[in-house]
Amino acid sequence: MKRKSNRVATVAAGLSPGLNGIIARPSRTSRAAGARRDRTTRTGDPKAKVRRILAWFVAPALALLVAQCGPTPGAPAAGIVVASKIDTEGGVLGNIILQALQARGLPTVDKIQLGATAIVRQALIEGQIDIYPEYTGNAAFFFGKADLPVWKDPEAAYRTARDLDRAANDLVWLTPASANNTWAIAVRQEIAQAADLKTLSDFGRYVAGGGAIKLAAASEFVTAPGALPAFGRTYGFTLKPEQLVILAGGDTAATIAAAARGTSGTNAAMVFGTDGALAVARLVTMDDDKGVQPVYQPAPVVRGAVLMAHPEIATVLDPIFRRLDLATLRDLNGRVQIGGEPASAVAADFLRQNGFVR
């Protein structure tokens, strides 16, 4: 990114050592390389980006998937092949799906944390895997329809993703979680409490009224029309160059650590909705009360033929994903990211504590 002013601070991506206990992870701006809760890039020409991602990664990766996943499309499988993206949340959600199906007595094959979005998505379409958790908002990019307003409404986004994928690929989107894993702004707790900041409307009034805010963020978040500029237009605020700290790489682990530690005077951070480190870092997420950002709710996506053969998959998974609200998913992610627990153990405890398995 070309800086607007030499007063904009740039901090190395490897913010050292990071907030105590926060494990550094790839940024969501580098999704194609397998970032946490990997989503497709949200700016520019979606079709062109998908084509580039596929050209770079999918062809060689699928050759490996054939060997890894076993049977070719249409051949008998040893079980329902359960996969997920390579990130932390992918590991948690994938293990929840895998263990829930196993508890029902369904035969499964474990391909959890298989790869980034482009790889896992194409593997599902090609029949190399049978089910994995995806985000409703990503369908906007899968089908080149990012400009539709439906993606900002949870129900409409889900219905649109469901209908498009069923018609084009015979893929079935099951019930999504209510947790929304989208771009957000979080503020240090003491500032939020002192100024009574709960929503981005509150935040906008605070900044516009001269409130002292310095935001740690990725360059994409600062420059992408649908990110910080959209927040500013909608909520009536502008952050000056000296109020921004641009972190190379844009890792939310780094932005959260920067705000929590006050690096270069920062007291606010670019975050994602289900980041597990927010509570430990004592940051308060501002509610996007006017719905600026698209909705990214995770849902199991399963091949139609597999669901037809095993209709109980929906019966098992629907109530589980209904239980995954924002607070719950943040807690599960945090147990892996901060507590260092294995995703499989966190998933097992969640299923057991909520009565989904014995």
CSV table of C-alpha atoms in Angstrom, one decimal:
chain,number,residue,atom,x,y,z
A,1,MET,CA,0.0,0.0,0.0
A,2,LYS,CA,1.3,3.5,-0.8
A,3,ARG,CA,1.1,5.6,2.3
A,4,LYS,CA,-1.0,8.7,2.3
A,5,SER,CA,1.3,10.4,4.7
A,6,ASN,CA,4.7,9.7,6.2
A,7,ARG,CA,3.1,9.9,9.6
A,8,VAL,CA,1.3,6.6,9.0
A,9,ALA,CA,3.2,4.1,11.1
A,10,THR,CA,4.2,0.7,9.7
A,11,VAL,CA,4.9,-2.1,12.0
A,12,ALA,CA,6.5,-5.5,11.1
A,13,ALA,CA,4.1,-8.3,10.6
A,14,GLY,CA,5.8,-10.4,13.3
A,15,LEU,CA,4.9,-8.1,16.1
A,16,SER,CA,7.1,-9.4,18.8
A,17,PRO,CA,6.4,-11.3,21.0
A,18,GLY,CA,2.7,-10.7,20.6
A,19,LEU,CA,0.2,-10.5,23.4
A,20,ASN,CA,1.0,-13.0,26.1
A,21,GLY,CA,-0.6,-16.3,25.1
A,22,ILE,CA,-1.8,-15.2,21.7
A,23,ILE,CA,-0.6,-17.5,19.0
A,24,ALA,CA,0.4,-15.8,15.8
A,25,ARG,CA,-1.5,-17.0,12.7
A,26,PRO,CA,-1.8,-16.2,9.1
A,27,SER,CA,-3.9,-13.1,8.3
A,28,ARG,CA,-7.3,-13.2,6.6
A,29,THR,CA,-5.9,-11.0,3.9
A,30,SER,CA,-3.8,-13.9,2.8
A,31,ARG,CA,-6.6,-16.4,2.7
A,32,ALA,CA,-5.4,-18.2,-0.4
A,33,ALA,CA,-2.4,-19.3,1.5
A,34,GLY,CA,-4.5,-20.9,4.3
A,35,ALA,CA,-5.3,-18.2,6.8
A,36,ARG,CA,-7.4,-18.7,10.0
A,37,ARG,CA,-11.1,-19.1,9.3
A,38,ASP,CA,-10.0,-18.8,5.7
A,39,ARG,CA,-12.3,-16.8,3.4
A,40,THR,CA,-12.0,-15.6,-0.1
A,41,THR,CA,-10.6,-12.2,-0.7
A,42,ARG,CA,-13.4,-9.6,-0.7
A,43,THR,CA,-12.2,-6.8,-2.9
A,44,GLY,CA,-11.6,-6.4,-6.6
A,45,ASP,CA,-13.0,-8.6,-9.3
A,46,PRO,CA,-14.1,-11.8,-7.5
A,47,LYS,CA,-14.1,-14.0,-10.6
A,48,ALA,CA,-10.6,-12.9,-11.6
A,49,LYS,CA,-9.4,-13.6,-8.1
A,50,VAL,CA,-11.0,-17.0,-7.9
A,51,ARG,CA,-9.5,-17.9,-11.3
A,52,ARG,CA,-6.0,-16.8,-10.1
A,53,ILE,CA,-6.4,-18.8,-6.9
A,54,LEU,CA,-7.5,-21.9,-8.8
A,55,ALA,CA,-4.6,-21.5,-11.3
A,56,TRP,CA,-2.0,-21.2,-8.5
A,57,PHE,CA,-3.2,-23.8,-6.1
A,58,VAL,CA,-6.1,-26.0,-7.0
A,59,ALA,CA,-4.7,-28.1,-9.9
A,60,PRO,CA,-1.6,-29.4,-8.1
A,61,ALA,CA,-3.4,-29.7,-4.8
A,62,LEU,CA,-6.2,-31.8,-6.3
A,63,ALA,CA,-3.7,-34.3,-7.7
A,64,LEU,CA,-2.5,-34.8,-4.1
A,65,LEU,CA,-6.0,-34.9,-2.8
A,66,VAL,CA,-6.8,-37.9,-5.1
A,67,ALA,CA,-4.1,-39.8,-3.3
A,68,GLN,CA,-5.0,-38.4,0.2
A,69,CYS,CA,-8.7,-38.8,0.0
A,70,GLY,CA,-8.7,-42.3,-1.6
A,71,PRO,CA,-11.5,-43.0,-4.1
A,72,THR,CA,-12.1,-41.1,-7.3
A,73,PRO,CA,-15.4,-39.3,-7.8
A,74,GLY,CA,-18.2,-41.9,-8.1
A,75,ALA,CA,-16.3,-44.7,-6.6
A,76,PRO,CA,-17.3,-46.3,-3.2
A,77,ALA,CA,-15.9,-44.5,-0.2
A,78,ALA,CA,-14.8,-46.0,3.1
A,79,GLY,CA,-17.0,-43.4,4.8
A,80,ILE,CA,-18.2,-39.8,4.7
A,81,VAL,CA,-15.1,-37.8,4.0
A,82,VAL,CA,-15.2,-34.8,6.5
A,83,ALA,CA,-12.8,-32.0,5.7
A,84,SER,CA,-12.3,-28.4,6.8
A,85,LYS,CA,-10.1,-25.4,6.1
A,86,ILE,CA,-6.6,-25.3,7.6
A,87,ASP,CA,-7.3,-22.5,10.1
A,88,THR,CA,-8.2,-22.7,13.8
A,89,GLU,CA,-11.9,-22.3,13.4
A,90,GLY,CA,-11.9,-24.8,10.5
A,91,GLY,CA,-10.3,-27.3,12.9
A,92,VAL,CA,-12.8,-26.7,15.6
A,93,LEU,CA,-15.9,-26.9,13.3
A,94,GLY,CA,-14.5,-29.8,11.2
A,95,ASN,CA,-14.0,-31.8,14.4
A,96,ILE,CA,-17.4,-31.0,15.6
A,97,ILE,CA,-18.9,-32.3,12.4
A,98,LEU,CA,-16.6,-35.4,12.3
A,99,GLN,CA,-17.3,-36.4,15.9
A,100,ALA,CA,-21.0,-35.8,15.8
A,101,LEU,CA,-21.4,-38.0,12.7
A,102,GLN,CA,-19.2,-40.7,14.4
A,103,ALA,CA,-21.3,-40.6,17.5
A,104,ARG,CA,-24.3,-41.3,15.3
A,105,GLY,CA,-22.6,-44.4,14.0
A,106,LEU,CA,-21.9,-43.1,10.6
A,107,PRO,CA,-18.6,-44.2,8.9
A,108,THR,CA,-16.3,-41.3,8.4
A,109,VAL,CA,-12.9,-40.4,6.9
A,110,ASP,CA,-10.9,-37.6,8.7
A,111,LYS,CA,-9.5,-34.9,6.4
A,112,ILE,CA,-9.8,-32.0,8.9
A,113,GLN,CA,-7.7,-28.9,8.1
A,114,LEU,CA,-7.1,-30.1,4.5
A,115,GLY,CA,-6.3,-26.7,3.0
A,116,ALA,CA,-7.4,-23.2,2.1
A,117,THR,CA,-10.8,-22.2,0.7
A,118,ALA,CA,-10.0,-22.7,-3.0
A,119,ILE,CA,-8.6,-26.2,-2.4
A,120,VAL,CA,-11.3,-27.5,-0.1
A,121,ARG,CA,-14.1,-26.0,-2.1
A,122,GLN,CA,-12.9,-27.5,-5.3
A,123,ALA,CA,-12.3,-30.9,-3.6
A,124,LEU,CA,-16.0,-30.8,-2.6
A,125,ILE,CA,-17.2,-30.0,-6.1
A,126,GLU,CA,-15.0,-32.8,-7.5
A,127,GLY,CA,-16.3,-35.3,-5.0
A,128,GLN,CA,-12.9,-35.8,-3.3
A,129,ILE,CA,-14.5,-34.9,0.0
A,130,ASP,CA,-18.1,-35.0,1.1
A,131,ILE,CA,-18.7,-32.3,3.7
A,132,TYR,CA,-16.9,-29.2,5.2
A,133,PRO,CA,-17.9,-26.0,7.0
A,134,GLU,CA,-18.1,-22.9,4.7
A,135,TYR,CA,-19.2,-19.3,5.3
A,136,THR,CA,-22.4,-18.0,3.8
A,137,GLY,CA,-20.7,-14.7,2.6
A,138,ASN,CA,-18.2,-16.6,0.5
A,139,ALA,CA,-20.9,-17.7,-1.9
A,140,ALA,CA,-20.9,-14.1,-3.1
A,141,PHE,CA,-17.4,-14.7,-4.5
A,142,PHE,CA,-17.9,-18.2,-5.6
A,143,PHE,CA,-20.7,-17.1,-7.9
A,144,GLY,CA,-19.4,-13.6,-8.8
A,145,LYS,CA,-22.4,-11.9,-7.1
A,146,ALA,CA,-20.6,-9.8,-4.4
A,147,ASP,CA,-22.6,-6.6,-5.3
A,148,LEU,CA,-26.0,-8.1,-4.3
A,149,PRO,CA,-27.4,-6.6,-1.1
A,150,VAL,CA,-28.5,-10.0,0.2
A,151,TRP,CA,-25.1,-10.7,1.7
A,152,LYS,CA,-25.7,-8.2,4.5
A,153,ASP,CA,-28.8,-10.0,5.7
A,154,PRO,CA,-28.2,-13.4,7.5
A,155,GLU,CA,-31.4,-15.1,6.3
A,156,ALA,CA,-31.1,-13.8,2.7
A,157,ALA,CA,-27.4,-14.6,2.5
A,158,TYR,CA,-28.0,-18.2,3.6
A,159,ARG,CA,-31.0,-18.7,1.2
A,160,THR,CA,-29.0,-17.3,-1.7
A,161,ALA,CA,-25.9,-19.4,-1.0
A,162,ARG,CA,-28.1,-22.5,-0.6
A,163,ASP,CA,-30.1,-21.9,-3.8
A,164,LEU,CA,-27.1,-21.0,-5.9
A,165,ASP,CA,-25.0,-24.0,-4.9
A,166,ARG,CA,-27.8,-26.5,-5.1
A,167,ALA,CA,-28.7,-25.5,-8.6
A,168,ALA,CA,-25.1,-25.2,-9.9
A,169,ASN,CA,-23.3,-28.0,-8.0
A,170,ASP,CA,-25.8,-30.2,-6.1
A,171,LEU,CA,-24.3,-29.0,-2.9
A,172,VAL,CA,-26.5,-28.6,0.1
A,173,TRP,CA,-26.0,-25.9,2.8
A,174,LEU,CA,-27.3,-27.1,6.1
A,175,THR,CA,-28.4,-24.9,9.0
A,176,PRO,CA,-25.8,-22.2,9.7
A,177,ALA,CA,-24.5,-21.0,13.0
A,178,SER,CA,-25.7,-17.6,14.2
A,179,ALA,CA,-22.1,-16.5,14.8
A,180,ASN,CA,-21.0,-13.9,12.3
A,181,ASN,CA,-17.3,-14.0,11.4
A,182,THR,CA,-16.9,-10.7,9.6
A,183,TRP,CA,-14.6,-7.6,9.7
A,184,ALA,CA,-15.1,-5.4,12.8
A,185,ILE,CA,-13.4,-2.8,15.0
A,186,ALA,CA,-12.6,-3.4,18.7
A,187,VAL,CA,-11.6,-0.9,21.3
A,188,ARG,CA,-9.7,-1.2,24.5
A,189,GLN,CA,-12.1,-2.0,27.3
A,190,GLU,CA,-11.3,1.0,29.5
A,191,ILE,CA,-12.0,3.4,26.7
A,192,ALA,CA,-15.2,1.6,25.7
A,193,GLN,CA,-16.4,1.7,29.3
A,194,ALA,CA,-15.4,5.3,29.9
A,195,ALA,CA,-17.1,6.6,26.7
A,196,ASP,CA,-20.0,4.1,26.7
A,197,LEU,CA,-18.9,2.7,23.3
A,198,LYS,CA,-21.0,-0.3,22.3
A,199,THR,CA,-21.8,0.1,18.6
A,200,LEU,CA,-20.1,1.6,15.6
A,201,SER,CA,-22.6,4.4,15.8
A,202,ASP,CA,-21.2,5.2,19.2
A,203,PHE,CA,-17.6,4.8,17.9
A,204,GLY,CA,-18.4,7.2,15.0
A,205,ARG,CA,-19.7,9.9,17.2
A,206,TYR,CA,-16.8,9.5,19.6
A,207,VAL,CA,-14.2,9.8,16.8
A,208,ALA,CA,-16.1,12.7,15.1
A,209,GLY,CA,-16.2,14.5,18.4
A,210,GLY,CA,-12.5,14.4,18.9
A,211,GLY,CA,-12.1,11.1,20.8
A,212,ALA,CA,-8.6,9.8,20.9
A,213,ILE,CA,-8.5,6.7,18.7
A,214,LYS,CA,-5.5,5.1,17.0
A,215,LEU,CA,-6.3,2.0,15.0
A,216,ALA,CA,-4.1,-1.0,14.3
A,217,ALA,CA,-5.1,-2.5,11.0
A,218,ALA,CA,-4.1,-4.2,7.7
A,219,SER,CA,-3.6,-2.1,4.7
A,220,GLU,CA,-6.4,-3.9,2.9
A,221,PHE,CA,-8.8,-3.0,5.7
A,222,VAL,CA,-7.8,0.6,5.5
A,223,THR,CA,-8.0,0.9,1.7
A,224,ALA,CA,-10.7,-1.6,0.6
A,225,PRO,CA,-13.9,0.4,-0.2
A,226,GLY,CA,-16.0,-2.1,1.7
A,227,ALA,CA,-14.0,-2.0,4.9
A,228,LEU,CA,-12.8,1.0,6.9
A,229,PRO,CA,-14.0,3.6,4.2
A,230,ALA,CA,-17.4,2.0,4.3
A,231,PHE,CA,-17.5,2.1,8.1
A,232,GLY,CA,-16.4,5.8,7.9
A,233,ARG,CA,-19.1,6.8,5.4
A,234,THR,CA,-21.9,5.0,7.2
A,235,TYR,CA,-21.0,6.0,10.7
A,236,GLY,CA,-19.7,9.5,10.0
A,237,PHE,CA,-16.1,9.4,11.0
A,238,THR,CA,-12.7,9.7,9.4
A,239,LEU,CA,-9.4,8.5,10.8
A,240,LYS,CA,-6.5,10.7,9.9
A,241,PRO,CA,-3.2,9.1,8.8
A,242,GLU,CA,-1.6,9.7,12.2
A,243,GLN,CA,-4.5,7.7,13.7
A,244,LEU,CA,-3.6,4.6,11.8
A,245,VAL,CA,-0.9,2.0,12.4
A,246,ILE,CA,-0.6,-0.3,9.3
A,247,LEU,CA,0.6,-3.7,10.2
A,248,ALA,CA,2.4,-5.5,7.4
A,249,GLY,CA,0.6,-8.8,6.7
A,250,GLY,CA,-2.6,-7.7,8.5
A,251,ASP,CA,-2.7,-10.6,10.9
A,252,THR,CA,-5.5,-10.1,13.5
A,253,ALA,CA,-3.3,-11.7,16.1
A,254,ALA,CA,-0.9,-8.8,15.5
A,255,THR,CA,-3.6,-6.1,15.5
A,256,ILE,CA,-5.2,-7.4,18.7
A,257,ALA,CA,-1.8,-7.6,20.4
A,258,ALA,CA,-0.9,-4.1,19.2
A,259,ALA,CA,-4.1,-2.5,20.7
A,260,ALA,CA,-3.9,-4.5,23.9
A,261,ARG,CA,-0.2,-3.5,24.5
A,262,GLY,CA,-0.6,0.1,23.2
A,263,THR,CA,2.0,-0.4,20.5
A,264,SER,CA,2.8,2.9,18.9
A,265,GLY,CA,-0.1,4.4,20.9
A,266,THR,CA,-2.8,2.1,19.4
A,267,ASN,CA,-6.0,1.6,21.4
A,268,ALA,CA,-8.2,0.0,18.8
A,269,ALA,CA,-7.9,-2.8,16.3
A,270,MET,CA,-9.2,-4.4,13.2
A,271,VAL,CA,-10.6,-7.8,14.2
A,272,PHE,CA,-12.8,-10.6,13.0
A,273,GLY,CA,-16.1,-11.4,14.6
A,274,THR,CA,-15.2,-14.8,16.1
A,275,ASP,CA,-11.5,-14.0,17.1
A,276,GLY,CA,-10.8,-16.0,20.3
A,277,ALA,CA,-8.3,-13.6,21.7
A,278,LEU,CA,-10.6,-10.6,22.2
A,279,ALA,CA,-11.5,-11.3,25.8
A,280,VAL,CA,-8.0,-12.1,26.9
A,281,ALA,CA,-6.8,-8.9,25.2
A,282,ARG,CA,-9.6,-6.9,27.0
A,283,LEU,CA,-10.9,-5.5,23.8
A,284,VAL,CA,-14.6,-4.7,23.1
A,285,THR,CA,-16.0,-5.3,19.6
A,286,MET,CA,-18.2,-2.5,18.3
A,287,ASP,CA,-21.5,-3.8,17.0
A,288,ASP,CA,-22.0,-3.0,13.3
A,289,ASP,CA,-25.5,-1.8,14.1
A,290,LYS,CA,-26.2,-0.5,10.5
A,291,GLY,CA,-25.1,-3.7,8.9
A,292,VAL,CA,-22.2,-2.4,6.8
A,293,GLN,CA,-20.3,-5.7,6.5
A,294,PRO,CA,-21.5,-8.9,4.7
A,295,VAL,CA,-22.6,-11.8,6.9
A,296,TYR,CA,-20.2,-14.7,7.2
A,297,GLN,CA,-22.0,-17.5,9.1
A,298,PRO,CA,-20.4,-20.9,9.1
A,299,ALA,CA,-22.6,-23.8,7.9
A,300,PRO,CA,-21.9,-27.4,6.9
A,301,VAL,CA,-22.0,-27.9,3.1
A,302,VAL,CA,-22.5,-31.4,1.9
A,303,ARG,CA,-22.7,-33.2,-1.5
A,304,GLY,CA,-26.4,-33.8,-2.4
A,305,ALA,CA,-25.7,-37.5,-3.2
A,306,VAL,CA,-24.2,-38.1,0.2
A,307,LEU,CA,-27.1,-36.3,2.0
A,308,MET,CA,-29.5,-38.4,0.0
A,309,ALA,CA,-27.7,-41.6,1.1
A,310,HIS,CA,-27.4,-40.4,4.7
A,311,PRO,CA,-30.3,-37.9,5.5
A,312,GLU,CA,-29.5,-38.2,9.2
A,313,ILE,CA,-26.5,-35.9,8.6
A,314,ALA,CA,-28.8,-32.9,8.6
A,315,THR,CA,-30.7,-34.3,11.7
A,316,VAL,CA,-27.4,-34.6,13.6
A,317,LEU,CA,-25.8,-31.3,12.6
A,318,ASP,CA,-28.7,-28.8,12.5
A,319,PRO,CA,-29.2,-28.5,16.2
A,320,ILE,CA,-25.4,-28.4,16.8
A,321,PHE,CA,-24.8,-25.4,14.5
A,322,ARG,CA,-27.9,-23.6,16.0
A,323,ARG,CA,-26.0,-23.8,19.3
A,324,LEU,CA,-22.9,-22.0,17.9
A,325,ASP,CA,-23.6,-18.4,18.7
A,326,LEU,CA,-20.9,-15.7,18.7
A,327,ALA,CA,-19.9,-16.1,22.3
A,328,THR,CA,-19.6,-19.8,22.1
A,329,LEU,CA,-17.5,-19.8,18.9
A,330,ARG,CA,-15.2,-17.2,20.3
A,331,ASP,CA,-14.7,-19.3,23.4
A,332,LEU,CA,-14.0,-22.4,21.4
A,333,ASN,CA,-11.5,-20.6,19.2
A,334,GLY,CA,-9.9,-19.0,22.2
A,335,ARG,CA,-9.4,-22.4,23.9
A,336,VAL,CA,-7.3,-23.5,20.9
A,337,GLN,CA,-5.5,-20.2,20.2
A,338,ILE,CA,-4.9,-19.1,23.7
A,339,GLY,CA,-5.2,-22.2,25.8
A,340,GLY,CA,-3.4,-24.4,23.4
A,341,GLU,CA,-6.0,-27.2,23.6
A,342,PRO,CA,-6.3,-29.5,20.6
A,343,ALA,CA,-9.2,-28.6,18.4
A,344,SER,CA,-10.4,-32.2,18.6
A,345,ALA,CA,-10.5,-32.0,22.4
A,346,VAL,CA,-12.4,-28.7,22.3
A,347,ALA,CA,-14.9,-30.1,19.9
A,348,ALA,CA,-15.5,-33.2,22.0
A,349,ASP,CA,-16.0,-31.2,25.2
A,350,PHE,CA,-18.5,-28.8,23.4
A,351,LEU,CA,-20.5,-31.8,22.1
A,352,ARG,CA,-20.5,-33.5,25.4
A,353,GLN,CA,-21.3,-30.4,27.6
A,354,ASN,CA,-24.3,-29.6,25.4
A,355,GLY,CA,-25.7,-33.0,25.3
A,356,PHE,CA,-25.1,-33.8,21.7
A,357,VAL,CA,-23.0,-36.9,22.4
A,358,ARG,CA,-22.8,-39.1,25.5
